[in-house]
N, CA, C and O atoms as a printed pandas DataFrame, in Angstrom:
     atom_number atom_name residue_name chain_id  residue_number  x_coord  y_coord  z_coord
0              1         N          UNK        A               1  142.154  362.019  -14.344
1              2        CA          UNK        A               1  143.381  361.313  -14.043
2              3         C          UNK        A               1  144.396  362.295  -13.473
3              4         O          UNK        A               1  144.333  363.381  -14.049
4              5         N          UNK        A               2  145.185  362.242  -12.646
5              6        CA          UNK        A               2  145.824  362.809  -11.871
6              7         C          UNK        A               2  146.918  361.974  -11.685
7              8         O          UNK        A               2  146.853  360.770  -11.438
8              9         N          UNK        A               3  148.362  362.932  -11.864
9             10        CA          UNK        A               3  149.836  362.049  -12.143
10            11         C          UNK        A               3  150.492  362.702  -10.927
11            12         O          UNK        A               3  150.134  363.876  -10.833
12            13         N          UNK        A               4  151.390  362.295   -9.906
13            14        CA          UNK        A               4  152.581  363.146   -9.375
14            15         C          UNK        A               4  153.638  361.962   -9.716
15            16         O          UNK        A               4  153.699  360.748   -9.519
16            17         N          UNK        A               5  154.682  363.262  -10.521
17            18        CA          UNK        A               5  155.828  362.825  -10.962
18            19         C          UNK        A               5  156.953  363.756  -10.328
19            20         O          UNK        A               5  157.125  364.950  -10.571
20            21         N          UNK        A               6  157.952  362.644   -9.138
21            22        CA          UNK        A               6  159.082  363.082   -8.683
22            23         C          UNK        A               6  160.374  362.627   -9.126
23            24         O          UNK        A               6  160.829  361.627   -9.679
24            25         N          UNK        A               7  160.788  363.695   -8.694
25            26        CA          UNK        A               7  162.455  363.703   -9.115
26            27         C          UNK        A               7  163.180  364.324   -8.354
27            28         O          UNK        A               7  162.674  365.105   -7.548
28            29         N          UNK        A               8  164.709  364.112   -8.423
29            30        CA          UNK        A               8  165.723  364.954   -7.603
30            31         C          UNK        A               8  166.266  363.763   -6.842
31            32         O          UNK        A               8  167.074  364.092   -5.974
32            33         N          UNK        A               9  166.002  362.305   -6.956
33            34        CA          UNK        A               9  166.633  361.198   -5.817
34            35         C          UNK        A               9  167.942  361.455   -6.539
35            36         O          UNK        A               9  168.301  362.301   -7.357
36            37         N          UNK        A              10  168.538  360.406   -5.936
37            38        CA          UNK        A              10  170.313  360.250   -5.903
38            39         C          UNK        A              10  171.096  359.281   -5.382
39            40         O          UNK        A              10  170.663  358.225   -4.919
40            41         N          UNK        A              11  171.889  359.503   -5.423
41            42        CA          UNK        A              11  173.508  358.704   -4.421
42            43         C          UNK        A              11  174.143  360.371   -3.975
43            44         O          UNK        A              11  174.600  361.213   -4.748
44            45         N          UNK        A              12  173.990  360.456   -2.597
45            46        CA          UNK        A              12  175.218  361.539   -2.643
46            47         C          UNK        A              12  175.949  361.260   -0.993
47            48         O          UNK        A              12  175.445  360.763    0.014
48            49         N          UNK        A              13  177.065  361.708   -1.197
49            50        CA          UNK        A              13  177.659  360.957    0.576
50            51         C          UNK        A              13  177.228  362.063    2.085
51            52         O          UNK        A              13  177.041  363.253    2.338
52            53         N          UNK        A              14  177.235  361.362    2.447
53            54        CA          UNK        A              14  177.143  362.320    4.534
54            55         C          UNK        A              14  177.631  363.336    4.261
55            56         O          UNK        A              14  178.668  363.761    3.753
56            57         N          UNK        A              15  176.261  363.871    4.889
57            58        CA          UNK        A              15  176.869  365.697    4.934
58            59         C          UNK        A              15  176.303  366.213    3.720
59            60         O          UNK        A              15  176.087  367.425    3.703
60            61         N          UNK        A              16  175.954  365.384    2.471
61            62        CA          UNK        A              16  175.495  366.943    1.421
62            63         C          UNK        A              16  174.228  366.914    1.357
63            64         O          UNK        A              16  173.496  366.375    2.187
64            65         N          UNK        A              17  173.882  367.493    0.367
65            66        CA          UNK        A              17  172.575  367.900   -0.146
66            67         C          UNK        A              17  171.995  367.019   -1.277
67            68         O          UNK        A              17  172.630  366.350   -2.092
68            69         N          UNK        A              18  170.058  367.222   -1.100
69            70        CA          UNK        A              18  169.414  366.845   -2.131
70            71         C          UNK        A              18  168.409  367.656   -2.164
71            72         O          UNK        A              18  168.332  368.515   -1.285
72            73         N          UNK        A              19  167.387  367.566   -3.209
73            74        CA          UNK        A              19  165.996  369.182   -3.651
74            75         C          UNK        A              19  165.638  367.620   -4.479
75            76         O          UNK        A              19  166.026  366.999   -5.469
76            77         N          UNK        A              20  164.876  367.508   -3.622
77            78        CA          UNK        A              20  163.609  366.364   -4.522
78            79         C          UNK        A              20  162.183  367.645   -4.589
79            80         O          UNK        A              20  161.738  368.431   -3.752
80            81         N          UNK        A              21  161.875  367.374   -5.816
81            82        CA          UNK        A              21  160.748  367.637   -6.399
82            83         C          UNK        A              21  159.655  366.972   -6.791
83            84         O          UNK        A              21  159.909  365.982   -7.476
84            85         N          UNK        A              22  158.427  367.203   -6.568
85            86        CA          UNK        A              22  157.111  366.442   -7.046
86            87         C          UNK        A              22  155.991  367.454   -7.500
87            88         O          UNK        A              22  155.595  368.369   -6.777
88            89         N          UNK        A              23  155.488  367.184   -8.854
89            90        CA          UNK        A              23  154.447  367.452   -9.560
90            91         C          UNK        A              23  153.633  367.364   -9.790
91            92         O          UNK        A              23  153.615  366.415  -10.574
92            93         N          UNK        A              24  152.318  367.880   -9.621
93            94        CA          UNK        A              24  151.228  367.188   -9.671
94            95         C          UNK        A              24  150.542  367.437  -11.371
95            96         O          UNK        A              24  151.023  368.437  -11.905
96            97         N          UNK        A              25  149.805  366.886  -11.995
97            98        CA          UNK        A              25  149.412  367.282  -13.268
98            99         C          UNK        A              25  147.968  366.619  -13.428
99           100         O          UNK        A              25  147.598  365.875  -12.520
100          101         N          UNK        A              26  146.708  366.946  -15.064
101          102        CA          UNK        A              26  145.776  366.126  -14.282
102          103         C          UNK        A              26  144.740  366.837  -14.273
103          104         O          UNK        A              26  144.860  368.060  -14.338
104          105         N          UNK        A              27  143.669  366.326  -14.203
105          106        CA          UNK        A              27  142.371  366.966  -13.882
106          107         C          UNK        A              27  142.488  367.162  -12.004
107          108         O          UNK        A              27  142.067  366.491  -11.062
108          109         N          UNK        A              28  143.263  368.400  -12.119
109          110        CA          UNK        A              28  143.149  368.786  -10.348
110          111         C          UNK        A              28  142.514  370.533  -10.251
111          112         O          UNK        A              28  142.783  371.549  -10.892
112          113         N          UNK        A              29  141.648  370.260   -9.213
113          114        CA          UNK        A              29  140.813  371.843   -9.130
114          115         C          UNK        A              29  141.212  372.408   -7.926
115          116         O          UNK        A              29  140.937  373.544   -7.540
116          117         N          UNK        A              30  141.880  371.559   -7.341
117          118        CA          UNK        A              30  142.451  372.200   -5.707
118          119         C          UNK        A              30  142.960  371.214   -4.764
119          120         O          UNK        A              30  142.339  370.380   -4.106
120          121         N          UNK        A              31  144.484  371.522   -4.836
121          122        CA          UNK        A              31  145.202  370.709   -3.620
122          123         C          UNK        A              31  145.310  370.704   -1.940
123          124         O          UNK        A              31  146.348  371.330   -1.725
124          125         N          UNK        A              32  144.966  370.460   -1.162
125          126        CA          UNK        A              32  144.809  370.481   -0.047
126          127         C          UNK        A              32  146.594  370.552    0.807
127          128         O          UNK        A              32  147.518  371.345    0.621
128          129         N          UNK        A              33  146.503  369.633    1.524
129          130        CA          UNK        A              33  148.191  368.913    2.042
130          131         C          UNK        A              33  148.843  368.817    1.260
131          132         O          UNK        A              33  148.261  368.975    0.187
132          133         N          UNK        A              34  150.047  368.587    1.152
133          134        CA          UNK        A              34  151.332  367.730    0.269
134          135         C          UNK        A              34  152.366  367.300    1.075
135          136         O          UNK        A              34  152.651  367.934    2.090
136          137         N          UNK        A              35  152.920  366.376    0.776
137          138        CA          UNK        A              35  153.879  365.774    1.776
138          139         C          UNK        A              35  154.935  365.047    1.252
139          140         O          UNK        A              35  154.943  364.698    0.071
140          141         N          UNK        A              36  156.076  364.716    2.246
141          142        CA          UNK        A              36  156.862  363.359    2.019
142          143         C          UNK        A              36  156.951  362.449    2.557
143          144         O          UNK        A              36  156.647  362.604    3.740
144          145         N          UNK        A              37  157.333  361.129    2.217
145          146        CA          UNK        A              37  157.071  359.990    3.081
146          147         C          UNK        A              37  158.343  359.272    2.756
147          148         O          UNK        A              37  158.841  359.728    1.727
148          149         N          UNK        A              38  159.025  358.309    3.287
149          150        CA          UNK        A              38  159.957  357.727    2.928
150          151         C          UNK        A              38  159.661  356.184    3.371
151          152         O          UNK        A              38  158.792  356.136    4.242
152          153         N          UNK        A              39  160.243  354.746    2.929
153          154        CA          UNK        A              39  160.388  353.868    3.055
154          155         C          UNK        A              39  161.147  353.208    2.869
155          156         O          UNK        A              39  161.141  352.769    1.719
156          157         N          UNK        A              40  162.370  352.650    3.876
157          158        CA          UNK        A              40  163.515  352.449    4.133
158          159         C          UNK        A              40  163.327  350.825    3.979
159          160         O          UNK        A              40  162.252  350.447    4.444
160          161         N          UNK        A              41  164.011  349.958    3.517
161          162        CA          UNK        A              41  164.013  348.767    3.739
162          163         C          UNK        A              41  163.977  347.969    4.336
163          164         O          UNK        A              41  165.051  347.790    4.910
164          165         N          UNK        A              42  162.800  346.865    4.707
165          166        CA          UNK        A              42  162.318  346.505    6.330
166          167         C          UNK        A              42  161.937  346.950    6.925
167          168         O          UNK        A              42  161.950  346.468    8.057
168          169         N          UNK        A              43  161.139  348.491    6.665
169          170        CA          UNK        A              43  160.674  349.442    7.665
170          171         C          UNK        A              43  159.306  349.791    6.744
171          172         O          UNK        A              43  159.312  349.363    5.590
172          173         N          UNK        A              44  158.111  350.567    7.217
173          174        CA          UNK        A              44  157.251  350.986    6.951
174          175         C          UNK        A              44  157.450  352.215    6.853
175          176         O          UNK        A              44  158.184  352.863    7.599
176          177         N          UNK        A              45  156.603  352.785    5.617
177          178        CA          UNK        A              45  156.638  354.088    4.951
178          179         C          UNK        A              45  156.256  355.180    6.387
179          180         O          UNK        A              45  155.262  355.059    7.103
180          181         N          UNK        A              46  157.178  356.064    6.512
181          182        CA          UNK        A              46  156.881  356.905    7.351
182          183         C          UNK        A              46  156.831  358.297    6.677
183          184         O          UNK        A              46  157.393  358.480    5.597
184          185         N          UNK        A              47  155.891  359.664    7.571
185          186        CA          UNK        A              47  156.140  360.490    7.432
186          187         C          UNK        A              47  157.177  361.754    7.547
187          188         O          UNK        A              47  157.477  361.968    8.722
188          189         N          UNK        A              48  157.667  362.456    6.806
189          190        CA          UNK        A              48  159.268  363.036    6.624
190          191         C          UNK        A              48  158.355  364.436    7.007
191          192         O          UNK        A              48  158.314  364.712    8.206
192          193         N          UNK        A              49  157.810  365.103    6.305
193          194        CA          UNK        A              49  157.208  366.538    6.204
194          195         C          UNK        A              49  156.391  366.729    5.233
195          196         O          UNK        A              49  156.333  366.205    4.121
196          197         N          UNK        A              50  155.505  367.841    5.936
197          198        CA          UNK        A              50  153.899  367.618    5.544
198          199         C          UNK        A              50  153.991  369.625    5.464
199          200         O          UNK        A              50  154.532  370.318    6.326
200          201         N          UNK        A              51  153.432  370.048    4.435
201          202        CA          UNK        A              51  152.681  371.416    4.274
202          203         C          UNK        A              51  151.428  371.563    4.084
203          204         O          UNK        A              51  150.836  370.494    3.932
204          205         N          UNK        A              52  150.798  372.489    4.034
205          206        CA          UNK        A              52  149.106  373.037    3.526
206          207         C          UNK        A              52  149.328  373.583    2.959
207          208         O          UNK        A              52  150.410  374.041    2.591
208          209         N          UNK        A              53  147.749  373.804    2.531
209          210        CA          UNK        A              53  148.231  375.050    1.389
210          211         C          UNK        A              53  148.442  376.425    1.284
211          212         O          UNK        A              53  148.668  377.097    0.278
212          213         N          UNK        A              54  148.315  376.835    2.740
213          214        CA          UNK        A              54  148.823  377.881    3.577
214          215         C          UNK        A              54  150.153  378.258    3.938
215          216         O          UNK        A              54  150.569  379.409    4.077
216          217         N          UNK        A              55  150.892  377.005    4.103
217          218        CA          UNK        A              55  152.170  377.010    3.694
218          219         C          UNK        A              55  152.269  376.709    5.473
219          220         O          UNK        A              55  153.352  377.095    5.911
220          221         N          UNK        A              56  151.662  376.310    6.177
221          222        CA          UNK        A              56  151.997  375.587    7.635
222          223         C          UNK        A              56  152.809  374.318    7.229
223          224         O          UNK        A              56  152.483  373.483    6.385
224          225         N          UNK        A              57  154.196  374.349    8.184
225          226        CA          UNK        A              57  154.677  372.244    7.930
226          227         C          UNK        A              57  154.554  372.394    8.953
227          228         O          UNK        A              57  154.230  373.322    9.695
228          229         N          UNK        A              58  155.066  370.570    9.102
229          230        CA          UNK        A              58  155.113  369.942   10.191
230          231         C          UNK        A              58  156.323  369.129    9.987
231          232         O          UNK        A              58  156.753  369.432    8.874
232          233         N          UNK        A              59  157.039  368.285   10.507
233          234        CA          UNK        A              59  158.231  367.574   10.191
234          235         C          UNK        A              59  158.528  366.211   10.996
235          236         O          UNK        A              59  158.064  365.989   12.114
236          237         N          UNK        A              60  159.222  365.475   10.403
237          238        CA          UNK        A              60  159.788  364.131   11.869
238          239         C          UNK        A              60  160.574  364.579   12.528
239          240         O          UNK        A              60  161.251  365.512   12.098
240          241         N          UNK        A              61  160.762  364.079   13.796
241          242        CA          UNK        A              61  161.906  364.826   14.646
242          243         C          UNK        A              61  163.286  364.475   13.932
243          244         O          UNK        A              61  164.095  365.397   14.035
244          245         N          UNK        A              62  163.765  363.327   13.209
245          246        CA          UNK        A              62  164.676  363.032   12.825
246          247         C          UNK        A              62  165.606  364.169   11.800
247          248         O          UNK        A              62  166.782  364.419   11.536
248          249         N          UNK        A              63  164.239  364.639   11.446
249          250        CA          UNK        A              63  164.630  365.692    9.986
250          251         C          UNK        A              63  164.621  367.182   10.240
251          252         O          UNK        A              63  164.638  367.967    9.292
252          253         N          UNK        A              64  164.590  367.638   11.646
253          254        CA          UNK        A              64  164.182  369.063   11.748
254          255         C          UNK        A              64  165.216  369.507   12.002
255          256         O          UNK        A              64  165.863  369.184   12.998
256          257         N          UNK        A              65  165.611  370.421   11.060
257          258        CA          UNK        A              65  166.715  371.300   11.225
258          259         C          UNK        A              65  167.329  371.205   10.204
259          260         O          UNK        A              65  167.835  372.219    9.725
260          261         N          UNK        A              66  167.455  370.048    9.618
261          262        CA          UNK        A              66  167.855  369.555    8.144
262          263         C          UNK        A              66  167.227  369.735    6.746
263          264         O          UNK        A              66  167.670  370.188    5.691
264          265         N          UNK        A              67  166.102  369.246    7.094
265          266        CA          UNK        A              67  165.084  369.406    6.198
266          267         C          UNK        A              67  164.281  370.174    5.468
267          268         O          UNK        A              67  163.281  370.206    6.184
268          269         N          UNK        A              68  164.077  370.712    4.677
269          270        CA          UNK        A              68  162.594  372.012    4.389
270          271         C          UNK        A              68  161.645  371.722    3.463
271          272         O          UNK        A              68  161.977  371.612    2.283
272          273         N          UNK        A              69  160.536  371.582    3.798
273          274        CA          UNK        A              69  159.411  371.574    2.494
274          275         C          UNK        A              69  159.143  372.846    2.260
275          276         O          UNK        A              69  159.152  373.850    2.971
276          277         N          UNK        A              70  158.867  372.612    0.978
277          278        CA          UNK        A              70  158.151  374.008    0.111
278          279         C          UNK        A              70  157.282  373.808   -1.047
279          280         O          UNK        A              70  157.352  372.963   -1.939
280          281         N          UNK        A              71  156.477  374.723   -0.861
281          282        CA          UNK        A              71  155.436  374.422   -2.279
282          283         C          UNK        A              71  155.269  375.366   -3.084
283          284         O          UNK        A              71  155.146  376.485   -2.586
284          285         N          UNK        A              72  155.226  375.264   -4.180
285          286        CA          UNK        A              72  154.439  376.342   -5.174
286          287         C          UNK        A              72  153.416  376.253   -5.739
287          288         O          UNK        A              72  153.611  376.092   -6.943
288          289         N          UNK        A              73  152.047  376.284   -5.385
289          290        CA          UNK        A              73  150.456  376.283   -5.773
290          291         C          UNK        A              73  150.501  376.480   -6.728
291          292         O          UNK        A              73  150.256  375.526   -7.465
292          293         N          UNK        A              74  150.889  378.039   -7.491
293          294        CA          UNK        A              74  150.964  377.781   -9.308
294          295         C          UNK        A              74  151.607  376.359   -9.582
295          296         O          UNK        A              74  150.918  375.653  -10.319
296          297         N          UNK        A              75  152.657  375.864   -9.184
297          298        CA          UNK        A              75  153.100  374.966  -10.337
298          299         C          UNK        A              75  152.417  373.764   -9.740
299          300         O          UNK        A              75  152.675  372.763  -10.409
300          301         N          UNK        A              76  151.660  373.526   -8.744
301          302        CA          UNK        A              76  151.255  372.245   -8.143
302          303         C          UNK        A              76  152.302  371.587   -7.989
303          304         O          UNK        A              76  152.572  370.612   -8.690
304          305         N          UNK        A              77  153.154  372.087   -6.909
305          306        CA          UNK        A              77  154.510  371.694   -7.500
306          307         C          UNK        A              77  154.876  371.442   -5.312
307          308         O          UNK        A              77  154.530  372.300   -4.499
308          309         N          UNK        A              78  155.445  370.385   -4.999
309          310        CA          UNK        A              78  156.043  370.659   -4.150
310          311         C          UNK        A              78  157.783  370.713   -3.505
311          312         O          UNK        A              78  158.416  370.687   -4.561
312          313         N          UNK        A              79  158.616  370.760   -2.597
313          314        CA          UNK        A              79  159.657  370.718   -2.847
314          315         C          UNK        A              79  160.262  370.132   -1.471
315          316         O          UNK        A              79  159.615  370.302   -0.437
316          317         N          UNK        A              80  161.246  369.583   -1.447
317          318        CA          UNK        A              80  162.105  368.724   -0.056
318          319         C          UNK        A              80  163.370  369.031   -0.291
319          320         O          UNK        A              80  163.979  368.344   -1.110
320          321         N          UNK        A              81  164.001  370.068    0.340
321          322        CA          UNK        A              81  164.944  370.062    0.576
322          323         C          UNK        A              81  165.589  369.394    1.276
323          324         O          UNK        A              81  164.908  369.429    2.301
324          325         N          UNK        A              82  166.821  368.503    1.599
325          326        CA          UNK        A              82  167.697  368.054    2.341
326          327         C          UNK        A              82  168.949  367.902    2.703
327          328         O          UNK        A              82  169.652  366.934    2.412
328          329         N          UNK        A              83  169.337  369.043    3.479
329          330        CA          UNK        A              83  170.926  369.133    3.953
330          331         C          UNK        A              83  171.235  368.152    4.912
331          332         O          UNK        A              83  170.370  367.472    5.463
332          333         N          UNK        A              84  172.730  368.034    5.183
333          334        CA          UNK        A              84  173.258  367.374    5.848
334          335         C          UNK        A              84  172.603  365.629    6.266
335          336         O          UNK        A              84  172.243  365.054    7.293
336          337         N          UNK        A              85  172.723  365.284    4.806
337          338        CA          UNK        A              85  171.984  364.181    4.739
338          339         C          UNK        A              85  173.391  362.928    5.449
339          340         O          UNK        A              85  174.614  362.999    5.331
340          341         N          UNK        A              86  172.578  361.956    6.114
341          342        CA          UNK        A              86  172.807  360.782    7.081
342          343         C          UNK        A              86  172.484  359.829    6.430
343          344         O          UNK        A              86  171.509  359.825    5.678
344          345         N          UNK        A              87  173.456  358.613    6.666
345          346        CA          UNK        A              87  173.201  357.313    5.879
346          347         C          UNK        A              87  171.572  356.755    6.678
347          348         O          UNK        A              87  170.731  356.141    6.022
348          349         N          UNK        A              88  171.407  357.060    7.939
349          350        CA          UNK        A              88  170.146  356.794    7.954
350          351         C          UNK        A              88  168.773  357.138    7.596
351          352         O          UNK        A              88  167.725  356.758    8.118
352          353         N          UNK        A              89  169.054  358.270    6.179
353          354        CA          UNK        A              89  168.028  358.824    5.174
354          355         C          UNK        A              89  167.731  358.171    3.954
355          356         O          UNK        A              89  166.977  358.464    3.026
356          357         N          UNK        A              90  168.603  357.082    4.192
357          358        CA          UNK        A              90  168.405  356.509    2.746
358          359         C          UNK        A              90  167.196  355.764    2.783
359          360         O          UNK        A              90  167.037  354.947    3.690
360          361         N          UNK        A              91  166.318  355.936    1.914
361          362        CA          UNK        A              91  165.277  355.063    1.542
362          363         C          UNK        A              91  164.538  355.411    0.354
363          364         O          UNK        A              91  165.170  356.210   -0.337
364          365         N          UNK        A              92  163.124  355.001   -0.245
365          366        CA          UNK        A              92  162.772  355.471   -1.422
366          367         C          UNK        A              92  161.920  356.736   -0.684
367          368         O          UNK        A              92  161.203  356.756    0.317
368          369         N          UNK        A              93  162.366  357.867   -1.726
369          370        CA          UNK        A              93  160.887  358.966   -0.542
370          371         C          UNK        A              93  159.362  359.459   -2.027
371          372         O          UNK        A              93  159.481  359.731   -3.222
372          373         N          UNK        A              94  158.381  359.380   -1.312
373          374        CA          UNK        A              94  157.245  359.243   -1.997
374          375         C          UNK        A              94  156.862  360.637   -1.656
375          376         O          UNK        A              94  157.115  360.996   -0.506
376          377         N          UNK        A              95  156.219  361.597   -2.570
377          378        CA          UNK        A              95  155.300  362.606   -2.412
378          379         C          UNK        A              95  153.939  362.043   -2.209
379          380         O          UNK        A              95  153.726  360.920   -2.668
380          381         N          UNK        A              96  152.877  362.746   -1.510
381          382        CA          UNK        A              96  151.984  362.790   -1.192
382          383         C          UNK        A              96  150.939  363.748   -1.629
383          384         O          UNK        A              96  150.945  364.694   -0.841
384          385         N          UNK        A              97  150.062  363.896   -2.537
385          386        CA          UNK        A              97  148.871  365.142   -2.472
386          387         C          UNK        A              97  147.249  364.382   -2.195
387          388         O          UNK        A              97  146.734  363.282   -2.398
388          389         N          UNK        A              98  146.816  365.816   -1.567
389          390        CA          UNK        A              98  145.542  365.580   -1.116
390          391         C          UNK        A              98  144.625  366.646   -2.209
391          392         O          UNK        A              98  144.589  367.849   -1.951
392          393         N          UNK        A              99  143.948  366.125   -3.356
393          394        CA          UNK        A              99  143.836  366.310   -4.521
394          395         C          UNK        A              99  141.776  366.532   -4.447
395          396         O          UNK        A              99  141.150  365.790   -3.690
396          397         N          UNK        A             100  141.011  367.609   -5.320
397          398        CA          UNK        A             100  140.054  367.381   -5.728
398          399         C          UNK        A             100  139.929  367.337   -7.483
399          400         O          UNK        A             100  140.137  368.469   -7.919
400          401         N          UNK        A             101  139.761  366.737   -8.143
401          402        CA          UNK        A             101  139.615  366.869   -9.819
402          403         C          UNK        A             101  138.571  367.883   -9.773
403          404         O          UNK        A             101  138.544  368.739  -10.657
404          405         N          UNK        A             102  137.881  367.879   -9.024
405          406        CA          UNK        A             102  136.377  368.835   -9.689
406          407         C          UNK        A             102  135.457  369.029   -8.540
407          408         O          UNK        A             102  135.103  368.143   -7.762
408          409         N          UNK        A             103  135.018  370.591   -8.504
409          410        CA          UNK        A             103  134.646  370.866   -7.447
410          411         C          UNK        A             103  133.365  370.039   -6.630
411          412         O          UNK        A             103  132.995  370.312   -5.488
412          413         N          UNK        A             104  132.877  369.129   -7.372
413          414        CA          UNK        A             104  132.004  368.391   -6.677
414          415         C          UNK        A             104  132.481  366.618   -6.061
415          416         O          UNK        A             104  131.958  365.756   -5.355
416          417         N          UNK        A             105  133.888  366.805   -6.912
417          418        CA          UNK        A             105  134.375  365.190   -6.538
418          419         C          UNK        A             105  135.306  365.713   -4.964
419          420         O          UNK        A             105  135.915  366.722   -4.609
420          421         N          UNK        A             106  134.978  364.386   -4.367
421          422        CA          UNK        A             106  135.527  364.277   -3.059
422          423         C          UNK        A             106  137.426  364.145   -3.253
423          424         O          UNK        A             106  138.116  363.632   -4.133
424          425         N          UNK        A             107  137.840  365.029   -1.706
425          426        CA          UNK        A             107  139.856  364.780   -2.058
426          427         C          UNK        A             107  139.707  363.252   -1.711
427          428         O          UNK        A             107  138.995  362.508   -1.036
428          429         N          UNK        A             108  140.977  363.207   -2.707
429          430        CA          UNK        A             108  141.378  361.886   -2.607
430          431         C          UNK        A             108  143.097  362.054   -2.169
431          432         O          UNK        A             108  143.851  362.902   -2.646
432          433         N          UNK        A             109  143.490  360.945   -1.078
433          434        CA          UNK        A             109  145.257  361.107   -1.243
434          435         C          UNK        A             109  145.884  360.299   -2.881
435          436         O          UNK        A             109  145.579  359.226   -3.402
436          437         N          UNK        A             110  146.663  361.177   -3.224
437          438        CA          UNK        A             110  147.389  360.575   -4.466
438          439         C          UNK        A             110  148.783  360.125   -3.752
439          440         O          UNK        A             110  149.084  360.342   -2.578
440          441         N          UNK        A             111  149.634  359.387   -4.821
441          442        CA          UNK        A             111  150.610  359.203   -4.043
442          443         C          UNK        A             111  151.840  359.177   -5.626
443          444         O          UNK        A             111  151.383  358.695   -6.663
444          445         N          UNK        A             112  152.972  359.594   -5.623
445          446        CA          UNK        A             112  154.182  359.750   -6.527
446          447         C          UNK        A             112  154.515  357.950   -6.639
447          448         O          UNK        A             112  154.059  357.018   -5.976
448          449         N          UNK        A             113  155.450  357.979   -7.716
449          450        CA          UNK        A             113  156.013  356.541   -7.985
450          451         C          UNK        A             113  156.940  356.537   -7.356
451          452         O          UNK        A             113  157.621  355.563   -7.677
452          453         N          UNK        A             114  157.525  357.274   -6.362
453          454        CA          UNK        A             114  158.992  357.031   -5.654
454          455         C          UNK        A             114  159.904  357.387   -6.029
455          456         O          UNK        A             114  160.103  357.041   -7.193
456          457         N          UNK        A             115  160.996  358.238   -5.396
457          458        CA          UNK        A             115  162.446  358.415   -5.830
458          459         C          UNK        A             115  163.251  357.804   -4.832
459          460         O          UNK        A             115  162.976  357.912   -3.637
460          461         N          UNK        A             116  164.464  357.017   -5.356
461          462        CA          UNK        A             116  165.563  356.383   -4.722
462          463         C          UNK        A             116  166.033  357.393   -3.916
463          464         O          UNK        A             116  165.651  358.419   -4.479
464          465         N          UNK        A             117  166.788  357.774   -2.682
465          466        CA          UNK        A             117  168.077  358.662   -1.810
466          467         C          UNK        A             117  168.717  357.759   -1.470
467          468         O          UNK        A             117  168.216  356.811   -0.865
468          469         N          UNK        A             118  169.882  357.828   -1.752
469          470        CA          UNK        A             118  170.810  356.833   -1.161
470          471         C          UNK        A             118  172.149  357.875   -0.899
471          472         O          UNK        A             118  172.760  358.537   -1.737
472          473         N          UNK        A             119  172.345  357.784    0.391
473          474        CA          UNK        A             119  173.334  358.489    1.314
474          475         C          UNK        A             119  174.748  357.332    1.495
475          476         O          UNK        A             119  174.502  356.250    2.029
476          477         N          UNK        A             120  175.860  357.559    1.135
477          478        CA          UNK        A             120  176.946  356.975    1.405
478          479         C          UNK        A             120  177.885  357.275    2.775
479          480         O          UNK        A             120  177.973  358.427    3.200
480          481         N          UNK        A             121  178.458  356.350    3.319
481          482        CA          UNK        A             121  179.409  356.966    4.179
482          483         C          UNK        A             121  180.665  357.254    3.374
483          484         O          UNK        A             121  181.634  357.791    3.912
């Protein structure tokens, strides 16, 4: 069984900051990707920023420059930074891991229960 539990959502207004965090815990033997995804209301879950476990990202154009992922492999731990947050960031944002329990079981994507961002003007 394999859990990712995030945290760090909010209410905070235009212009500041948020550090969402996600955890992975669990029969896990090796994480692949990790990511964020967000899903805005009336809209489909999109991708925000994506790392390896090499520590390569990738990002949406919306979020680059703003944004930073980071991971820490000891803690199975990943991280989303977000400055200069825009009312058009608000949505629920989901972590993502690409997970094996055991070296003979196939990765599977896991997915977090969601954290609220809600950006004010």
């Amino acid at each position: 069984q394999v859990q990712l539990v995030e945290s760090g959502g909010g209410l905070v207004q235009a212009g500041g900051s948020l550090r969402l965090s996600c955890a992975a815990s669990g029969s896990i033997f090796s994480i692949n990707g990790m990511g964020w995804y967000r899903q805005a209301p009336g809209k489909q879950r999109e991708l925000v920023a994506g790392i390896t476990r090499g520590g390569s990202t990738n990002y949406a154009d919306s979020v680059k420059g703003r944004f930073t992922i980071s991971r820490d492999n000891a803690k199975n731990t990943v991280y989303l930074q977000m400055n200069s947050l825009k009312e058009q960031d608000t949505a629920v944002y989901y972590c993502n891991a690409d997970i094996a329990s055991s070296s003979r079981s196939p990765r599977y994507g896991y997915w977090g229960q969601g954290t609220q961002v809600t950006v004010s003007s």
